[in-house]
Coordinates of C-alpha atoms in Angstrom, one line a residue:
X25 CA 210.8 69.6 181.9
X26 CA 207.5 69.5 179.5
X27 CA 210.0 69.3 176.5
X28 CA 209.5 65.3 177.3
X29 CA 205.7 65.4 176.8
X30 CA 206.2 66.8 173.4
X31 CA 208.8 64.1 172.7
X32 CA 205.8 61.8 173.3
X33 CA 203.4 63.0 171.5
X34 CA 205.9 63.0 168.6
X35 CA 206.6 59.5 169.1
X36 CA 202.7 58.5 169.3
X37 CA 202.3 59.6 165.1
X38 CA 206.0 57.8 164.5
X39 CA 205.7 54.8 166.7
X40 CA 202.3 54.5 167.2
X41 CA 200.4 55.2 164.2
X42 CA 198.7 58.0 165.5
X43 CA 196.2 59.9 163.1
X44 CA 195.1 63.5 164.9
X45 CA 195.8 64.3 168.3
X46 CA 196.1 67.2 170.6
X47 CA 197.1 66.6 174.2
X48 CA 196.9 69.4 177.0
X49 CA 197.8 69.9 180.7
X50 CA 197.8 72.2 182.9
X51 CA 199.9 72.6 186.4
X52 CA 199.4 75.1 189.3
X53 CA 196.5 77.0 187.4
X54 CA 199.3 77.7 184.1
X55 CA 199.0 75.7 181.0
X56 CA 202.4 74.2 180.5
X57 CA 200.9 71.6 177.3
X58 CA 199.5 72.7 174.6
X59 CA 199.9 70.2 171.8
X60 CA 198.1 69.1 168.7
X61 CA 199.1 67.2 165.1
X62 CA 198.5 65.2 162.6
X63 CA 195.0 64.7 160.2
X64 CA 191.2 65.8 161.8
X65 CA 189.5 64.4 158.6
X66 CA 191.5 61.7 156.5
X67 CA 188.7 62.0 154.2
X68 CA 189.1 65.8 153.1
X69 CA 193.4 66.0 154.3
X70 CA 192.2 69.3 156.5
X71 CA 194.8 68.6 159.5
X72 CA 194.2 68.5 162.9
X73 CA 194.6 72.5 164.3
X74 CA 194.8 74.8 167.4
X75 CA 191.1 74.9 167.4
X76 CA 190.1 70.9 166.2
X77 CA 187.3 70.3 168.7
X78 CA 186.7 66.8 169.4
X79 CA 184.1 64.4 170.7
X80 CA 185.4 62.6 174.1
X81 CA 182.4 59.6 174.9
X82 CA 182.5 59.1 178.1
X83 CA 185.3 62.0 179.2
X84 CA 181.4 63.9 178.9
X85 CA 181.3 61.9 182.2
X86 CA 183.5 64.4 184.5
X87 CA 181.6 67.0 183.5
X88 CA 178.0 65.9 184.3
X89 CA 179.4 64.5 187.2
X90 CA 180.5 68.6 188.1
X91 CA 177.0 69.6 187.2
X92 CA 175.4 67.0 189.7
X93 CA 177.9 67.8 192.2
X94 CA 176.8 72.2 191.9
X95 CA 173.1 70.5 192.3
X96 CA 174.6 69.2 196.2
X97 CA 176.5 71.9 197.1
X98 CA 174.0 74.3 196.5
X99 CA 171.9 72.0 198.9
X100 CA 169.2 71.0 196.2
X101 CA 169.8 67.4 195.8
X102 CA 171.9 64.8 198.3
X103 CA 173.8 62.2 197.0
X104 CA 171.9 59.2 199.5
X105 CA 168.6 60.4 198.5
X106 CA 166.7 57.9 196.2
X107 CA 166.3 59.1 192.6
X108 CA 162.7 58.4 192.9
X109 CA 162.5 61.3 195.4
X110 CA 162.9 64.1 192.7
X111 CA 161.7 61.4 190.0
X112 CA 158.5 60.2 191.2
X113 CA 158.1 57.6 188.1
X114 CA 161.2 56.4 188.4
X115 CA 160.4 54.3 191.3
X116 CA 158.7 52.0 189.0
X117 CA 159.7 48.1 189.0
X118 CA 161.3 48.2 192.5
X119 CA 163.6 50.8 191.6
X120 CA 162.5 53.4 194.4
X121 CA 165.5 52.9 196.9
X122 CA 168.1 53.5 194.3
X123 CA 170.0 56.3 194.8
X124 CA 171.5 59.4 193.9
X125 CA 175.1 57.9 194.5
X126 CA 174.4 54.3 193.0
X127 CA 173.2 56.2 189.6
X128 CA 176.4 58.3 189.6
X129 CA 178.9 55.3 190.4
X130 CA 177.4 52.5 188.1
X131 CA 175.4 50.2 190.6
X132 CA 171.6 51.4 188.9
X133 CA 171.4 48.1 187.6
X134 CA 170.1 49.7 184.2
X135 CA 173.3 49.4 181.9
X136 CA 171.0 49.1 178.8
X137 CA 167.3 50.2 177.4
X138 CA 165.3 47.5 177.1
X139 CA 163.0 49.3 174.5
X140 CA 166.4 49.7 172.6
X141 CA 167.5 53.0 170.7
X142 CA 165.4 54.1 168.5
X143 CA 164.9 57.1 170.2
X144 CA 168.2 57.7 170.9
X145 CA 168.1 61.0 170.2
X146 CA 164.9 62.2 172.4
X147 CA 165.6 62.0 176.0
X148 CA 161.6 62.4 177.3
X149 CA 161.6 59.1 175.6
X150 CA 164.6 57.3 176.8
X151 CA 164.2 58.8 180.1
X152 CA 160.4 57.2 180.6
X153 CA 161.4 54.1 179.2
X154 CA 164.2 54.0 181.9
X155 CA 161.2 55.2 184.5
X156 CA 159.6 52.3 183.1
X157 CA 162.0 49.4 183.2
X158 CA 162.5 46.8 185.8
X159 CA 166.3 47.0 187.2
X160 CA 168.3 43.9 186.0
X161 CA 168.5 40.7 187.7
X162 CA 171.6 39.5 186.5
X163 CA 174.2 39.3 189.8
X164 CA 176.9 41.2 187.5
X165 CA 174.5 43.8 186.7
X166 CA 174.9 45.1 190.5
X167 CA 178.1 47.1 189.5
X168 CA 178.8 47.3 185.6
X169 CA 179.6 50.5 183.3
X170 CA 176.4 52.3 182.2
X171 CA 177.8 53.5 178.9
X172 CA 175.0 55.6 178.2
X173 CA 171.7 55.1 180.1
X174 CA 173.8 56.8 183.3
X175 CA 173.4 60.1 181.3
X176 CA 169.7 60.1 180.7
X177 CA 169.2 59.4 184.6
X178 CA 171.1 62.2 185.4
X179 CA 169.8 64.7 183.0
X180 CA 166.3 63.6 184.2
X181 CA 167.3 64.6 187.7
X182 CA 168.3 67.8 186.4
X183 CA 165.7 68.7 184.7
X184 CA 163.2 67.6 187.6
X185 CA 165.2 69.7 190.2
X186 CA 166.9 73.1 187.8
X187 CA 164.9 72.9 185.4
X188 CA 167.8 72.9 182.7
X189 CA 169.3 70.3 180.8
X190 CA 172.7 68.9 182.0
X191 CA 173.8 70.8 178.6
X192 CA 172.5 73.8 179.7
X193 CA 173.8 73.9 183.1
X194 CA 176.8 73.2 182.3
X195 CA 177.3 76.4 179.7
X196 CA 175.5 78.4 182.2
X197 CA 177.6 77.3 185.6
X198 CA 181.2 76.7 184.3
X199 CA 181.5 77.0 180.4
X200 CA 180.8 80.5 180.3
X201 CA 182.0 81.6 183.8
X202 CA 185.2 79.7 183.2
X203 CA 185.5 80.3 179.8
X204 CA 186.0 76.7 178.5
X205 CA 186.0 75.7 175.1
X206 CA 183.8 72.4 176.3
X207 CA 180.4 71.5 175.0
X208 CA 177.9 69.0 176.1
X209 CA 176.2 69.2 172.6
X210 CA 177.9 71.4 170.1
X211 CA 176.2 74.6 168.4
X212 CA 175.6 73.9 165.0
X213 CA 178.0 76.3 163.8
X214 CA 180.6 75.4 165.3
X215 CA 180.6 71.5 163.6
X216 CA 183.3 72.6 160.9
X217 CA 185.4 72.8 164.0
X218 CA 185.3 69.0 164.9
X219 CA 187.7 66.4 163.5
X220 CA 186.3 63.2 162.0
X221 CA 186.1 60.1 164.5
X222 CA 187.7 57.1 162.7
X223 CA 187.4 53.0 163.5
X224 CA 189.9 51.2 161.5
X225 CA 188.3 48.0 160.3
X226 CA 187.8 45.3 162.9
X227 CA 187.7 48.1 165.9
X228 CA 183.7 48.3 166.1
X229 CA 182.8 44.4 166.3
X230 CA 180.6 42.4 168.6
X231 CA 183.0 40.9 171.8
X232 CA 182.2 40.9 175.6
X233 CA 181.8 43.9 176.0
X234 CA 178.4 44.1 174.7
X235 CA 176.5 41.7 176.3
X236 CA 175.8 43.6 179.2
X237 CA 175.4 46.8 177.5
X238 CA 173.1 45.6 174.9
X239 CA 172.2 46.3 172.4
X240 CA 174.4 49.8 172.0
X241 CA 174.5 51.7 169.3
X242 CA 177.7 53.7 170.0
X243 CA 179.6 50.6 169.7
X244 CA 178.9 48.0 167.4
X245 CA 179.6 48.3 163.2
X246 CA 178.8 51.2 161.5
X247 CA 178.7 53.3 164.4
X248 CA 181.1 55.7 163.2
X249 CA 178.1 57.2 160.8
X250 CA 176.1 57.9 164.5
X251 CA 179.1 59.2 165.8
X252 CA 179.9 61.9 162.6
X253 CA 176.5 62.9 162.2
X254 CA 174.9 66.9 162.6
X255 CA 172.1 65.0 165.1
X256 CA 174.3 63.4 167.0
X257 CA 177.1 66.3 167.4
X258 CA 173.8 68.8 168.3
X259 CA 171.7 66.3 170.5
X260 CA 173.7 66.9 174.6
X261 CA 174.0 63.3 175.6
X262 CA 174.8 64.1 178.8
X263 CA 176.8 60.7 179.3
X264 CA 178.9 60.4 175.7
X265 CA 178.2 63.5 174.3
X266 CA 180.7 66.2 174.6
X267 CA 183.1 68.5 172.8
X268 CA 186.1 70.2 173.6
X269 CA 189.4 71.5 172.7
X270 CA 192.1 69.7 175.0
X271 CA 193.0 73.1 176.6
X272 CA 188.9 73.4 177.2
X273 CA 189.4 69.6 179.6
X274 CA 192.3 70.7 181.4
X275 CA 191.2 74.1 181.8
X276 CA 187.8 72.6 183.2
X277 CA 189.7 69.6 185.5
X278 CA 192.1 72.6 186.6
X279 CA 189.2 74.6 187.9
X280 CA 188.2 71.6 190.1
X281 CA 191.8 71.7 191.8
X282 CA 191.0 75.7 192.1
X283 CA 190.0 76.4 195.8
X284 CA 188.0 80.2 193.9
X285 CA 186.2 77.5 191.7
X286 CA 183.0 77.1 191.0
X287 CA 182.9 73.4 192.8
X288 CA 183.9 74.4 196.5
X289 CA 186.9 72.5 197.3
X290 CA 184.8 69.8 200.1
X291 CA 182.5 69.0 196.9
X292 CA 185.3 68.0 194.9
X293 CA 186.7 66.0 197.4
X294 CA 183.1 64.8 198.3
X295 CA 183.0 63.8 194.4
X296 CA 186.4 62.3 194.7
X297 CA 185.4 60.0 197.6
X298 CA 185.0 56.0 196.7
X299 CA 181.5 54.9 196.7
X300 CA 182.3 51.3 194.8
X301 CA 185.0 49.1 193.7
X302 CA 185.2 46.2 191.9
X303 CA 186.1 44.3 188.6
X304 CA 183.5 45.4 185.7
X305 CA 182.0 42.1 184.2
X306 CA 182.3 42.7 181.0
X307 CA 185.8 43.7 180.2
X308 CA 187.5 42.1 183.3
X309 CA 188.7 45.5 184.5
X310 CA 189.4 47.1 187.7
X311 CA 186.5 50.1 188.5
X312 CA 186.6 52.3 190.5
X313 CA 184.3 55.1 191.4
X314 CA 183.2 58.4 193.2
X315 CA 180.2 60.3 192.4
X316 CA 180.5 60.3 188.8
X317 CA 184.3 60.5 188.5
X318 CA 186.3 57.4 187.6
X319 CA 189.1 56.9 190.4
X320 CA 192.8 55.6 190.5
X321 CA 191.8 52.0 189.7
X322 CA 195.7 51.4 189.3
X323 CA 195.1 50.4 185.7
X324 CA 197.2 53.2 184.4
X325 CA 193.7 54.7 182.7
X326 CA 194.3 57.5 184.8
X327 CA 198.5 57.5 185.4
X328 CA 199.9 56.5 188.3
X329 CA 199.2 59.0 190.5
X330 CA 197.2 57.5 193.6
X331 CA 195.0 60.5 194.1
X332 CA 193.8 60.6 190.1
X333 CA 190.5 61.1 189.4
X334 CA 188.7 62.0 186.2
X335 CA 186.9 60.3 183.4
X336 CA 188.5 58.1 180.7
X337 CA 186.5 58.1 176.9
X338 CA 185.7 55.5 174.7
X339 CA 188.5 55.0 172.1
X340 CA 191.7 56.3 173.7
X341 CA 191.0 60.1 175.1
X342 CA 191.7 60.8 178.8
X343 CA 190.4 63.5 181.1
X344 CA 190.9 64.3 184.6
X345 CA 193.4 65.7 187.4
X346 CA 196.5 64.5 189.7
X347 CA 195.9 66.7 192.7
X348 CA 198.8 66.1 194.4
X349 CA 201.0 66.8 192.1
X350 CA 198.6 70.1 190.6
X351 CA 198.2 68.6 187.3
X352 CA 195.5 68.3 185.1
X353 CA 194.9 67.0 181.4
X354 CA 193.2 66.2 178.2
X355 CA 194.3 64.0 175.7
X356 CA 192.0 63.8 172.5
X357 CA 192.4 61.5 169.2
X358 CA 190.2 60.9 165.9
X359 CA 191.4 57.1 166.0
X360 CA 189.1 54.6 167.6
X361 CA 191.0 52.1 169.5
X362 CA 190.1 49.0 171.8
X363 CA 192.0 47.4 174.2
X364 CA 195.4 48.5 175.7
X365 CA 196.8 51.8 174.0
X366 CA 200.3 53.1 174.1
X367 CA 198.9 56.5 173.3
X368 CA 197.7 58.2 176.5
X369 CA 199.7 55.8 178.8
X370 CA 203.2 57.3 176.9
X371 CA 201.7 61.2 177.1
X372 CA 200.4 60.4 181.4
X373 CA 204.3 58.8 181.9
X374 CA 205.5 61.9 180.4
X375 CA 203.7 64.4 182.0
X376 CA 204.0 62.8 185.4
X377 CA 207.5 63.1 185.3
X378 CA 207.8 66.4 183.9
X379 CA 205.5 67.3 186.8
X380 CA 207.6 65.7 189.4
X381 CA 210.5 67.5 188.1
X382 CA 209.0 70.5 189.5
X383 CA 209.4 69.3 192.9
X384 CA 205.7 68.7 193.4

């Protein structure tokens, strides 16, 4: 019955142009898909292999959102509390009634860094410049993706209440325990292992989509050369930057659907809850969210399973779970694409039915 979800990923590199993949999933606690092709660095020919690790964007999402969600469970944080509680600066600007739970689901109203990104790289100074910063006025602003600045809020509320970075935490509280092969920040030796992020020419270009998110430096020309660097691959953005092996994101997503997990199973469903919906301003499509974890938005981001949740990343790669049907998976790619993709939605089609076929 998985036999189809190979068939898939086959047709992706013949039909689709596909460059490096792997695509993983995992169902009742077994893996049942463990896939991976094609080229990790077009520049040297070294193919994509077993172990390819591979940056996900905004699939880093999930697991921060895991991290904050240990940080409630464990009664040290609650998700209605204003950020300015454990972050006394951050109250700056008229920002001292935003909470915990409008950070996590995209209503901060602080989708950009006014300062811009030269710092990029040093969160004590993107997080005080965020501290700093008057929310936005624009009326769109009051739901809109947070690309990046929703990871330096959160770290900063980690830090203020563990102690630890998100990065940290996370190796500590599930990576290690769980054995994953997931990274918010990758060791330095361990770089050989990551395949080459690619933008075919015209991909990385100014369009709608930036002009709420200005000015960001993840997504405009030339990016690619912040994406591939040693710095970047080290630094733990906490919001776009981690690493894994697709059996590492299934594994990890798997673990949530685990009642003996590390996330009790009422704070996964307290993460899975709706706290906003709506239609994100810049690219005109549906959102919708929990604390930190995208939701069925019945886009097909996520499948078609109603009870999806998870955390789509920039480009084409897909994370998340299907609890229901006791799924989870990770679909990872070197090719940058914008705009609808054939790639995961063939692979999610696939597995869905392959896990239907099992009767649940």
């Amino acid at each position: 019955m998985w036999e189809q979800v190979a068939e898939a990923f086959e047709r992706n590199f013949t039909e689709h142009g596909e460059l490096g993949a792997a695509f993983a999933a995992y169902h009742r606690g077994e893996l049942v898909v463990d896939l991976w092709g094609g080229t990790a660095d077009p520049e040297t020919g070294r193919p994509w292999d077993r172990d390819t690790i591979q940056l996900m964007f905004s699939g880093t999402k999930g697991l921060t959102a895991a991290c904050i969600l240990l940080l409630v469970q464990r009664g040290l944080i609650a998700l209605d509390d204003p950020l300015s509680r454990y972050w006394p600066e951050f109250g700056a600007k008229g920002k001292q009634l935003t909470t915990v739970a409008q950070v996590l689901s995209h209503q901060a109203r602080l989708p950009w860094v006014e300062a811009g990104y030269a710092d990029l790289l040093d969160h004590e100074a993107m997080a005080a410049h965020l501290a700093a910063q008057a929310p936005a006025t624009d009326a769109r602003a009051g739901f809109v993706y947070h690309p990046i600045t929703w990871g330096w809020l959160l770290d900063e509320l980690m830090r203020r209440v563990d102690g630890r970075t998100v990065a940290q935490f996370f190796a500590d509280e599930f990576a290690k325990p769980l054995e994953l092969e997931v990274w918010i920040g990758l060791p330095e030796e361990l770089h050989w292992r990551v395949a080459a992020m690619v933008a075919p020419p015209g991909v990385l270009v100014d369009g709608p989509w930036t002009e709420l998110n200005r000015p960001n430096p993840l997504w405009i020309p030339g990016a690619e050369k912040i994406w591939n660097s040693p710095e970047y691959r080290s630094a733990g953005l906490s919001a776009v930057g981690g690493y894994a092996t697709a059996r590492g994101m299934a594994k990890f997503y798997a673990s949530l659907l685990d009642a003996a997990g590390v996330l009790s199973p009422e704070t996964v469903e307290l993460g899975r809850r709706e706290i906003r919906r709506g239609v994100d301003p810049t690219w005109g499509s549906p959102m919708r969210y929990g604390a930190g974890f995208e939701l069925q938005a019945g886009d097909g981001r996520m499948g078609d399973e109603p009870d999806a949740f998870g955390h789509a990343g920039a480009g084409g790669s897909r994370h998340g779970a299907w609890p229901g049907r006791e799924t989870t998976f990770c679909y990872l790619m070197n090719e940058v694409r914008v705009g609808p993709d054939a790639r995961p939605v063939n692979l999610l089609e696939a597995l869905s039915r392959g896990s239907r076929a099992t009767g649940r």
